Amino acid sequence: DASGGTAADCHPCPCPAGATCAVVLRSKEVVCTNCPAGTTGKRCELCDDGFFGDPLGQSGPIRTCRACKCSENIDPNAVGNCDRETGKCLKCIYNTEGSFCDRCKNGFYGNPLASNPADKCKPCSCSPLGTVGGQSSCSQVTGQCPCHPNVAGRDCGACQPGFFNLQSGTGCARCDCDPVGSTN
Amino acid sequence: PRPDVHPLPPGTHLLFTQSGRIEHVPLEGSAMKKDDAKPVLHLPEKVVIGVAYDCVEKMVYWTEITSPSISKASMEGGDPVSVVRSDLGSPEGIAIDHLGRTVFWTDSVRDRIEVASLDGSQRRVIVDSDLVNPRAIVADPPSGNLFWTDWNRDAPKIETSYMDGSNRRVLVKDDLGLPNGLTYDRHSFLLCWADAGTHAMECMDPARGDRRKVAEGVRYPFAITSLGNTVYYTDWQREAVVAVDRHTGEETDQFQPQKRTKLYGLTTTYAQCPSGQNYCSVN
C-alpha cells in the first residue's frame, strides 16, 4: 500500500529474482505475476504443465522443474501428463501404468520399457476355459496365465499331452486310453 | 493492478490461456493490440486448458485439470465460481450455446462429451463411445450442431452431432494427424481446424463437404478461433498467438506474451452477441 505516506509502504515482491507481483484487492494476498521460465504459482513455487519439481524447495531440497519422466509412455500432445510436484505420471499410454508408466496394466504383459510400442505391453488373452476363475490377468513378465490342473500354454488354451476336456472349465482329465488299443 | 480479475473493456477481444492465467488481447479490425494485452484472470495454482465466452452474460468459462473442474467468472469483475467439480478426468475443450444457455465439454480421460446448464445443473453425457483423445469442441447454436476433434493417433477424426448427441457422423478422417484446434464461423459456414500432426490449417463447409487447405507449415497449433476472414491459433512451439488470413493463407500478425510457456485455449469475445442467422432474428 503506497498510500500510507511512509518509506516502509512498499515491500519487495516475495518472488524469485526478476518476477513482478501484485496485491489481490479482495484478499490482500500478494501474487507473483511474472514467474521465471518454467515456473508458476502464487510464489512461483510450481512447475508449468508437463514439468515437475519443487523450484523453491518447499518440501525438501530444491528440485528445478524437469520434463515429466514417464518412460516414453506418455504422448507429448496430451496435457497434464504428470503431477507438477511429485512427477507421478498421470496419462500413461501403451497399456502401461505406475508412477513412471513403468509397469504393464493389469491384464497385460511384456516389457513396458521396450523401444517399439508393439513390444511393450500385450494383452494376456487368457483362455477363459483353462484359466483359474476365468480371470484375465497374467504374470506381468512372462504372460503366464494361472491354469487349471493339467492345462498348458501361456494362455492356458490347451490340455497337457495325455489330457482332454478343456471344455469342462475346471481342468483337463487324463485320457485313460487302453495302452493295447491306442497308437501312442 | 488487480491480478485476479480485470474487467474486459468493450470491443472484440481474443482470450487465451497460459500457465494458470486467462489473458486478453484487444482486436482492432483483425490486428492484435499487443500493447494492451492483459491478464483477465490469474489462477496461479491451476492449469487452465479450454476457454469459452458467453456473450449474453459476459462471462468467461474455462476447463482446469489440476483439480479437474469447469468454472466461470464475470468479465465485469467478480470471483471465479466453479460450475462442475465432480466426475471429471481431464476436461479440455469447452463450448457455450448462448441461445440454449448450456456448456459443452470434452473429457480426454473419461473419453466422453458432456453438457450442462450454465450453472452446472442438468448435467448429461451426450457422447461416450468411440472417443480416444477428444479435445476441441465448438457449437453452432443457430443450427443446433456440435463439432469436435479426436486426436487419437491411430484414427484421428472430426465429428459432428446435434446438441443432444444424436445424429452423430464422422466429417473428416483422412489426412489428419493431431487435430487439436477447431472453430466454426457462422458467417462463412466454415469449419476450420489446425493440425499439429500435418502442420496444416484446413477449412470445410460441413453441409457441402468441400475441404480446402488454408495454410501449411503451421508449427504446433493447439487452439484456433475465427473472426471474419482471419483465423487465430495458439502455438506450443512458438509460444504465441498467430493470425492467418483465411483467403491468402498469409500470416498477418503474431503476439508472443512475455511469459514463455505453452499457450492453450483461445476464443473470441464479441462486444455483442453475434446477430444470429436464426429464424427469430431474420424477421
Coordinates of C-alpha atoms in Angstrom, one line a residue:
Chain A
D1 CA 0.0 0.0 0.0
A2 CA 1.9 3.0 -1.3
S3 CA -0.7 5.5 0.2
G4 CA 0.5 5.3 3.8
G5 CA 3.0 8.1 3.3
T6 CA 6.0 6.3 4.9
A7 CA 9.1 4.9 3.5
A8 CA 8.1 1.4 4.5
D9 CA 4.9 1.4 2.5
C10 CA 6.3 -0.7 -0.4
H11 CA 7.8 -4.1 0.2
P12 CA 9.9 -6.1 -2.2
C13 CA 8.0 -8.8 -4.1
P14 CA 8.2 -12.2 -2.3
C15 CA 9.1 -13.7 -5.7
P16 CA 12.2 -15.1 -7.3
A17 CA 14.5 -12.6 -8.9
G18 CA 13.0 -10.5 -11.6
A19 CA 9.4 -11.5 -11.0
T20 CA 6.8 -8.8 -10.5
C21 CA 3.9 -9.1 -8.1
A22 CA 0.6 -7.6 -7.3
V23 CA -1.8 -7.5 -4.4
V24 CA -5.2 -9.1 -4.8
L25 CA -7.6 -6.4 -3.7
R26 CA -10.2 -8.6 -2.0
S27 CA -7.9 -11.0 -0.1
K28 CA -4.8 -8.6 0.3
E29 CA -2.8 -11.6 -0.9
V30 CA 0.4 -11.0 -2.8
V31 CA 0.7 -12.9 -6.0
C32 CA 3.7 -13.1 -8.3
T33 CA 2.8 -12.1 -11.8
N34 CA 5.8 -12.9 -13.9
C35 CA 7.5 -16.1 -12.7
P36 CA 10.8 -17.3 -14.2
A37 CA 10.6 -19.6 -17.2
G38 CA 9.0 -23.0 -16.4
T39 CA 7.5 -21.9 -13.1
T40 CA 4.2 -20.6 -11.9
G41 CA 2.0 -20.3 -8.8
K42 CA 1.4 -17.5 -6.3
R43 CA 5.1 -17.6 -5.3
C44 CA 6.5 -19.2 -8.4
E45 CA 6.5 -22.4 -6.4
L46 CA 5.0 -24.7 -9.0
C47 CA 6.2 -26.1 -12.3
D48 CA 4.4 -25.4 -15.6
D49 CA 2.3 -28.2 -17.1
G50 CA 4.4 -31.0 -18.4
F51 CA 7.1 -30.4 -15.9
F52 CA 7.7 -31.4 -12.2
G53 CA 9.9 -30.4 -9.4
D54 CA 9.9 -28.2 -6.3
P55 CA 11.6 -25.0 -7.5
L56 CA 11.5 -23.2 -4.1
G57 CA 12.3 -26.3 -2.1
Q58 CA 9.1 -26.0 -0.1
S59 CA 9.0 -29.7 0.8
G60 CA 12.7 -30.6 0.9
P61 CA 15.7 -29.7 -1.2
I62 CA 15.2 -27.5 -4.3
R63 CA 14.4 -29.5 -7.4
T64 CA 14.3 -27.5 -10.5
C65 CA 11.5 -28.2 -12.9
R66 CA 12.2 -31.0 -15.3
A67 CA 10.0 -32.6 -18.0
C68 CA 7.7 -35.4 -16.9
K69 CA 9.7 -38.7 -16.7
C70 CA 7.3 -41.4 -17.8
S71 CA 9.4 -44.0 -19.6
E72 CA 8.5 -42.6 -23.0
N73 CA 5.0 -43.9 -22.3
I74 CA 3.1 -40.6 -22.5
D75 CA 2.0 -38.7 -25.5
P76 CA 3.6 -35.2 -26.0
N77 CA 0.3 -34.0 -27.4
A78 CA -1.5 -34.7 -24.2
V79 CA -1.9 -32.1 -21.4
G80 CA -1.4 -32.8 -17.7
N81 CA 0.9 -35.7 -18.2
C82 CA 2.4 -35.7 -14.7
D83 CA 1.9 -34.3 -11.2
R84 CA 3.6 -31.0 -11.1
E85 CA 5.3 -31.6 -7.8
T86 CA 5.9 -35.4 -7.4
G87 CA 6.2 -36.1 -11.1
K88 CA 3.8 -39.1 -10.8
C89 CA 2.7 -39.9 -14.3
L90 CA -1.0 -39.4 -14.9
K91 CA -1.6 -40.3 -18.5
C92 CA 0.3 -43.5 -19.3
I93 CA -0.3 -45.0 -22.7
Y94 CA 0.6 -48.3 -24.5
N95 CA -1.2 -50.2 -21.7
T96 CA 1.3 -49.1 -19.1
E97 CA 0.7 -47.7 -15.6
G98 CA 2.6 -46.8 -12.4
S99 CA 4.2 -43.6 -11.2
F100 CA 6.6 -43.7 -14.1
C101 CA 4.5 -45.7 -16.6
D102 CA 7.0 -48.5 -15.9
R103 CA 4.6 -51.4 -15.4
C104 CA 2.1 -53.2 -17.6
K105 CA -1.5 -52.6 -16.7
N106 CA -3.4 -55.4 -15.1
G107 CA -4.4 -57.8 -17.9
F108 CA -1.2 -57.0 -20.0
Y109 CA 2.3 -58.4 -20.0
G110 CA 5.7 -57.6 -21.6
N111 CA 8.4 -55.0 -21.3
P112 CA 7.0 -51.6 -20.7
L113 CA 10.4 -50.1 -21.4
A114 CA 10.8 -51.6 -24.9
S115 CA 11.5 -49.1 -27.5
N116 CA 9.0 -50.3 -30.0
P117 CA 5.4 -49.8 -28.8
A118 CA 4.4 -53.2 -30.3
D119 CA 6.9 -54.9 -28.0
K120 CA 5.6 -53.1 -24.9
C121 CA 2.6 -54.4 -23.1
K122 CA 0.5 -57.1 -24.8
P123 CA -2.9 -58.4 -23.6
C124 CA -2.8 -61.6 -21.6
S125 CA -5.7 -63.0 -23.6
C126 CA -6.1 -65.8 -21.1
S127 CA -8.3 -68.6 -22.3
P128 CA -11.5 -68.3 -20.1
L129 CA -11.9 -72.1 -20.0
G130 CA -8.4 -73.0 -19.0
T131 CA -7.8 -70.2 -16.5
V132 CA -8.5 -70.3 -12.8
G133 CA -11.5 -68.2 -12.0
G134 CA -11.8 -67.2 -15.7
Q135 CA -9.5 -64.3 -14.8
S136 CA -7.9 -62.1 -17.4
S137 CA -4.6 -61.2 -15.6
C138 CA -1.3 -62.9 -16.1
S139 CA 2.3 -62.7 -15.0
Q140 CA 3.4 -59.2 -16.0
V141 CA 6.8 -60.6 -17.2
T142 CA 6.2 -64.0 -18.7
G143 CA 2.5 -63.5 -19.6
Q144 CA 1.7 -66.9 -18.0
C145 CA -2.0 -67.1 -17.1
P146 CA -2.9 -69.2 -13.9
C147 CA -4.0 -72.5 -15.4
H148 CA -6.5 -75.1 -14.1
P149 CA -4.9 -78.6 -13.4
N150 CA -3.3 -80.3 -16.4
V151 CA -3.9 -77.3 -18.6
A152 CA -0.9 -76.0 -20.6
G153 CA 0.2 -73.0 -22.6
R154 CA 0.9 -69.3 -21.7
D155 CA -2.7 -68.5 -22.2
C156 CA -4.0 -71.8 -20.7
G157 CA -5.5 -72.6 -24.0
A158 CA -4.8 -76.3 -24.3
C159 CA -4.7 -79.5 -22.3
Q160 CA -1.3 -81.0 -21.4
P161 CA -0.4 -84.0 -23.6
G162 CA -2.3 -87.1 -22.5
F163 CA -5.2 -85.0 -21.1
F164 CA -8.5 -83.9 -22.6
N165 CA -11.7 -81.9 -22.0
L166 CA -10.6 -78.3 -21.6
Q167 CA -14.3 -77.5 -22.1
S168 CA -15.1 -78.7 -18.5
G169 CA -13.8 -75.3 -17.3
T170 CA -12.2 -77.0 -14.3
G171 CA -9.1 -78.5 -15.8
C172 CA -8.3 -81.4 -18.1
A173 CA -8.8 -85.1 -17.4
R174 CA -6.4 -87.9 -18.1
C175 CA -7.2 -89.6 -21.4
D176 CA -7.2 -93.0 -19.8
C177 CA -6.7 -94.8 -23.1
D178 CA -6.2 -98.5 -23.2
P179 CA -2.5 -99.0 -23.9
V180 CA -3.3 -102.0 -26.1
G181 CA -5.7 -100.2 -28.5
S182 CA -4.0 -96.8 -28.7
T183 CA -1.5 -95.7 -31.3
N184 CA 0.8 -94.0 -28.7
Chain B
P1 CA -3.2 -3.7 -10.9
R2 CA -5.6 -6.4 -9.7
P3 CA -4.2 -9.7 -10.6
D4 CA -7.4 -11.7 -10.2
V5 CA -9.9 -10.0 -12.4
H6 CA -9.5 -7.2 -14.9
P7 CA -12.9 -6.2 -16.3
L8 CA -12.9 -6.6 -20.1
P9 CA -13.2 -3.3 -21.9
P10 CA -15.9 -3.1 -24.6
G11 CA -15.0 -4.3 -28.1
T12 CA -13.8 -7.5 -29.6
H13 CA -11.0 -9.4 -27.9
L14 CA -9.1 -12.7 -28.0
L15 CA -9.0 -14.6 -24.8
F16 CA -6.2 -17.2 -24.4
T17 CA -5.0 -19.4 -21.5
Q18 CA -1.4 -19.8 -20.4
S19 CA 0.1 -21.1 -17.3
G20 CA -2.8 -20.6 -14.9
R21 CA -3.9 -17.3 -16.5
I22 CA -6.6 -16.2 -18.9
E23 CA -5.3 -13.2 -20.9
H24 CA -6.9 -11.0 -23.3
V25 CA -5.7 -9.1 -26.4
P26 CA -8.0 -6.4 -27.8
L27 CA -8.6 -6.6 -31.6
E28 CA -8.7 -3.6 -33.9
G29 CA -10.0 -4.9 -37.1
S30 CA -8.1 -8.2 -37.3
A31 CA -4.9 -6.7 -35.8
M32 CA -4.0 -7.6 -32.2
K33 CA -3.4 -4.6 -29.9
K34 CA -0.5 -6.3 -28.3
D35 CA 0.5 -3.4 -26.0
D36 CA -2.9 -3.6 -24.4
A37 CA -2.8 -7.3 -23.7
K38 CA -3.5 -8.0 -20.0
P39 CA -4.4 -10.9 -17.8
V40 CA -8.1 -11.1 -17.2
L41 CA -7.9 -13.8 -14.6
H42 CA -5.0 -15.0 -12.5
L43 CA -5.4 -18.6 -11.2
P44 CA -1.8 -19.3 -10.2
E45 CA -2.3 -22.8 -8.9
K46 CA -4.3 -24.1 -11.8
V47 CA -3.5 -25.4 -15.3
V48 CA -6.2 -23.8 -17.4
I49 CA -6.8 -25.5 -20.7
G50 CA -10.0 -24.6 -22.6
V51 CA -11.7 -21.2 -22.6
A52 CA -15.2 -20.1 -23.9
Y53 CA -17.2 -16.9 -23.7
D54 CA -20.9 -16.3 -23.0
C55 CA -21.7 -13.2 -24.9
V56 CA -25.1 -12.9 -23.1
E57 CA -24.0 -12.6 -19.6
K58 CA -20.4 -11.6 -20.5
M59 CA -18.9 -14.5 -18.6
V60 CA -15.8 -16.4 -19.3
Y61 CA -15.8 -20.2 -18.8
W62 CA -12.8 -22.5 -18.6
T63 CA -11.6 -26.0 -18.0
E64 CA -8.9 -26.8 -15.5
I65 CA -7.0 -30.1 -15.0
T66 CA -5.1 -29.9 -11.7
S67 CA -8.3 -30.3 -9.6
P68 CA -10.4 -31.1 -12.7
S69 CA -13.2 -28.6 -12.9
I70 CA -15.2 -26.2 -15.1
S71 CA -15.5 -22.7 -13.8
K72 CA -16.8 -19.3 -14.8
A73 CA -16.2 -15.6 -13.9
S74 CA -17.9 -12.4 -14.9
M75 CA -15.8 -10.3 -17.2
E76 CA -17.2 -7.2 -15.5
G77 CA -15.4 -8.3 -12.3
G78 CA -16.2 -11.0 -9.8
D79 CA -14.9 -14.1 -8.2
P80 CA -14.4 -17.3 -10.1
V81 CA -17.2 -19.8 -9.4
S82 CA -16.8 -23.5 -10.2
V83 CA -19.7 -24.9 -12.1
V84 CA -18.8 -28.6 -12.3
R85 CA -16.3 -30.3 -10.0
S86 CA -17.2 -34.0 -9.7
D87 CA -16.7 -36.9 -12.1
L88 CA -14.2 -35.2 -14.3
G89 CA -10.9 -36.7 -15.6
S90 CA -9.2 -34.2 -17.9
P91 CA -11.7 -31.6 -19.2
E92 CA -10.2 -29.9 -22.2
G93 CA -12.3 -28.3 -24.9
I94 CA -15.3 -26.2 -23.9
A95 CA -18.1 -24.5 -25.9
I96 CA -21.1 -22.4 -25.0
D97 CA -24.5 -22.4 -26.5
H98 CA -25.5 -18.9 -25.8
L99 CA -29.1 -19.5 -27.1
G100 CA -29.7 -22.7 -25.2
R101 CA -27.8 -21.5 -22.1
T102 CA -25.7 -24.6 -21.9
V103 CA -22.0 -25.5 -21.7
F104 CA -20.4 -28.5 -23.6
W105 CA -17.0 -30.0 -22.8
T106 CA -14.7 -32.9 -23.8
D107 CA -13.0 -35.1 -21.3
S108 CA -9.9 -36.9 -22.6
V109 CA -9.6 -39.3 -19.6
R110 CA -13.2 -40.4 -19.3
D111 CA -13.4 -40.2 -23.1
R112 CA -16.8 -38.5 -23.3
I113 CA -18.6 -35.3 -24.2
E114 CA -20.9 -33.8 -21.7
V115 CA -23.4 -30.9 -21.5
A116 CA -24.8 -29.0 -18.5
S117 CA -26.7 -25.8 -17.9
L118 CA -24.5 -22.8 -17.3
D119 CA -24.9 -23.2 -13.6
G120 CA -23.8 -26.9 -13.8
S121 CA -27.2 -28.4 -13.2
Q122 CA -28.9 -30.8 -15.6
R123 CA -25.6 -32.4 -16.5
R124 CA -25.7 -35.2 -19.1
V125 CA -23.3 -37.3 -21.0
I126 CA -24.1 -37.0 -24.7
V127 CA -21.3 -39.0 -26.3
D128 CA -19.4 -41.8 -24.6
S129 CA -18.4 -44.2 -27.3
D130 CA -15.6 -44.3 -29.9
L131 CA -13.7 -41.5 -28.3
V132 CA -9.9 -41.8 -27.6
N133 CA -8.5 -38.3 -27.2
P134 CA -11.4 -35.9 -27.6
R135 CA -10.1 -32.3 -27.5
A136 CA -11.6 -29.3 -29.3
I137 CA -15.4 -28.7 -29.3
V138 CA -17.5 -26.0 -30.9
A139 CA -21.2 -25.3 -31.1
D140 CA -23.2 -23.6 -33.7
P141 CA -26.3 -22.6 -31.7
P142 CA -28.5 -21.4 -34.6
S143 CA -28.3 -24.7 -36.5
G144 CA -28.1 -26.8 -33.3
N145 CA -24.9 -28.5 -34.4
L146 CA -21.9 -29.6 -32.4
F147 CA -18.4 -30.4 -33.8
W148 CA -15.4 -31.9 -32.1
T149 CA -12.0 -33.4 -32.8
D150 CA -10.4 -36.6 -31.5
W151 CA -6.6 -36.7 -32.0
N152 CA -6.4 -40.5 -31.5
R153 CA -3.0 -41.3 -33.1
D154 CA -4.4 -44.4 -34.6
A155 CA -7.6 -42.9 -36.1
P156 CA -7.9 -39.1 -35.8
K157 CA -11.2 -37.6 -36.8
I158 CA -13.5 -34.7 -36.7
E159 CA -17.1 -35.4 -35.9
T160 CA -20.5 -33.7 -35.6
S161 CA -23.8 -34.3 -34.0
Y162 CA -26.9 -32.4 -32.9
M163 CA -26.6 -30.8 -29.5
D164 CA -28.1 -33.8 -27.7
G165 CA -25.5 -36.1 -29.2
S166 CA -27.9 -37.6 -31.7
N167 CA -27.3 -37.8 -35.5
R168 CA -23.5 -38.4 -34.9
R169 CA -21.4 -38.5 -38.0
V170 CA -17.7 -38.5 -38.9
L171 CA -17.0 -35.4 -41.0
V172 CA -13.3 -35.9 -41.6
K173 CA -11.0 -38.9 -41.1
D174 CA -8.5 -38.8 -44.0
D175 CA -5.2 -37.0 -43.9
L176 CA -5.4 -35.9 -40.3
G177 CA -2.6 -36.0 -37.8
L178 CA -3.3 -34.3 -34.5
P179 CA -6.4 -32.1 -35.0
N180 CA -6.0 -30.1 -31.8
G181 CA -8.0 -26.9 -32.7
L182 CA -11.4 -26.4 -34.2
T183 CA -13.6 -23.3 -34.9
Y184 CA -16.8 -22.7 -36.7
D185 CA -17.6 -19.4 -38.4
R186 CA -21.3 -19.0 -38.9
H187 CA -21.0 -16.2 -41.5
S188 CA -19.0 -18.2 -43.9
F189 CA -20.4 -21.6 -42.7
L190 CA -16.8 -22.8 -42.5
L191 CA -15.5 -25.3 -40.0
C192 CA -11.7 -24.8 -39.7
W193 CA -9.2 -26.8 -37.9
A194 CA -5.5 -26.7 -37.0
D195 CA -3.5 -29.9 -37.0
A196 CA -0.2 -30.3 -35.1
G197 CA 0.5 -33.6 -36.9
T198 CA 0.1 -32.5 -40.5
H199 CA 1.1 -28.9 -39.6
A200 CA -1.8 -27.6 -41.8
M201 CA -4.8 -25.4 -41.3
E202 CA -7.9 -26.5 -43.3
C203 CA -11.5 -25.5 -43.7
M204 CA -14.6 -27.1 -44.9
D205 CA -18.3 -26.4 -45.2
P206 CA -19.8 -29.2 -43.2
A207 CA -23.0 -29.2 -45.2
R208 CA -21.2 -29.4 -48.6
G209 CA -18.2 -31.4 -47.5
D210 CA -15.7 -29.4 -49.7
R211 CA -12.4 -29.3 -47.9
R212 CA -9.6 -26.8 -48.6
K213 CA -6.1 -26.3 -47.2
V214 CA -5.7 -22.7 -45.9
A215 CA -2.1 -22.8 -44.6
E216 CA 0.8 -25.1 -44.3
G217 CA 3.9 -25.1 -42.1
V218 CA 1.8 -24.4 -39.0
R219 CA 4.3 -25.3 -36.3
Y220 CA 2.4 -26.8 -33.3
P221 CA -1.2 -25.4 -33.1
F222 CA -3.3 -26.1 -30.0
A223 CA -6.5 -24.0 -30.3
I224 CA -8.0 -21.9 -33.1
T225 CA -10.7 -19.3 -33.4
S226 CA -12.0 -17.3 -36.3
L227 CA -13.2 -13.7 -36.8
G228 CA -14.2 -12.5 -40.2
N229 CA -11.5 -13.5 -42.7
T230 CA -8.9 -14.1 -40.0
V231 CA -8.2 -17.2 -38.1
Y232 CA -6.1 -17.1 -34.9
Y233 CA -4.3 -20.0 -33.3
T234 CA -2.2 -20.7 -30.3
D235 CA 1.1 -22.4 -31.0
W236 CA 3.0 -24.5 -28.4
Q237 CA 6.3 -24.2 -30.1
R238 CA 6.2 -20.5 -30.9
E239 CA 4.5 -19.8 -27.6
A240 CA 2.4 -17.2 -29.4
V241 CA -1.0 -16.4 -30.8
V242 CA -0.7 -16.3 -34.6
A243 CA -3.1 -14.6 -37.1
V244 CA -3.6 -16.0 -40.6
D245 CA -5.7 -14.6 -43.4
R246 CA -8.1 -17.4 -44.4
H247 CA -8.2 -16.5 -48.1
T248 CA -4.5 -16.0 -48.8
G249 CA -3.1 -18.3 -46.1
E250 CA -0.6 -15.5 -45.2
E251 CA 0.4 -14.9 -41.6
T252 CA -0.7 -11.4 -40.8
D253 CA 0.2 -10.9 -37.2
Q254 CA 1.6 -12.7 -34.1
F255 CA 1.6 -12.0 -30.4
Q256 CA 4.1 -13.6 -28.1
P257 CA 3.4 -12.9 -24.4
Q258 CA 6.3 -12.0 -22.2
K259 CA 5.8 -15.3 -20.3
R260 CA 7.5 -18.0 -22.3
T261 CA 5.5 -21.2 -21.9
K262 CA 2.8 -23.1 -23.8
L263 CA -0.4 -21.3 -24.7
Y264 CA -3.6 -23.4 -24.6
G265 CA -7.2 -22.4 -25.2
L266 CA -8.3 -19.5 -27.4
T267 CA -11.6 -17.8 -28.1
T268 CA -13.1 -14.6 -29.5
T269 CA -15.3 -12.4 -27.4
Y270 CA -17.7 -10.1 -29.1
A271 CA -19.0 -6.8 -27.7
Q272 CA -22.4 -8.0 -28.5
C273 CA -23.8 -11.5 -29.3
P274 CA -23.4 -12.2 -33.0
S275 CA -26.6 -11.1 -34.8
G276 CA -27.8 -14.6 -35.4
Q277 CA -28.7 -16.4 -38.6
N278 CA -31.6 -18.0 -36.7
Y279 CA -35.2 -17.6 -37.6
C280 CA -36.1 -15.3 -34.8
S281 CA -33.6 -12.6 -35.8
V282 CA -34.4 -12.7 -39.5
N283 CA -37.9 -11.3 -39.1

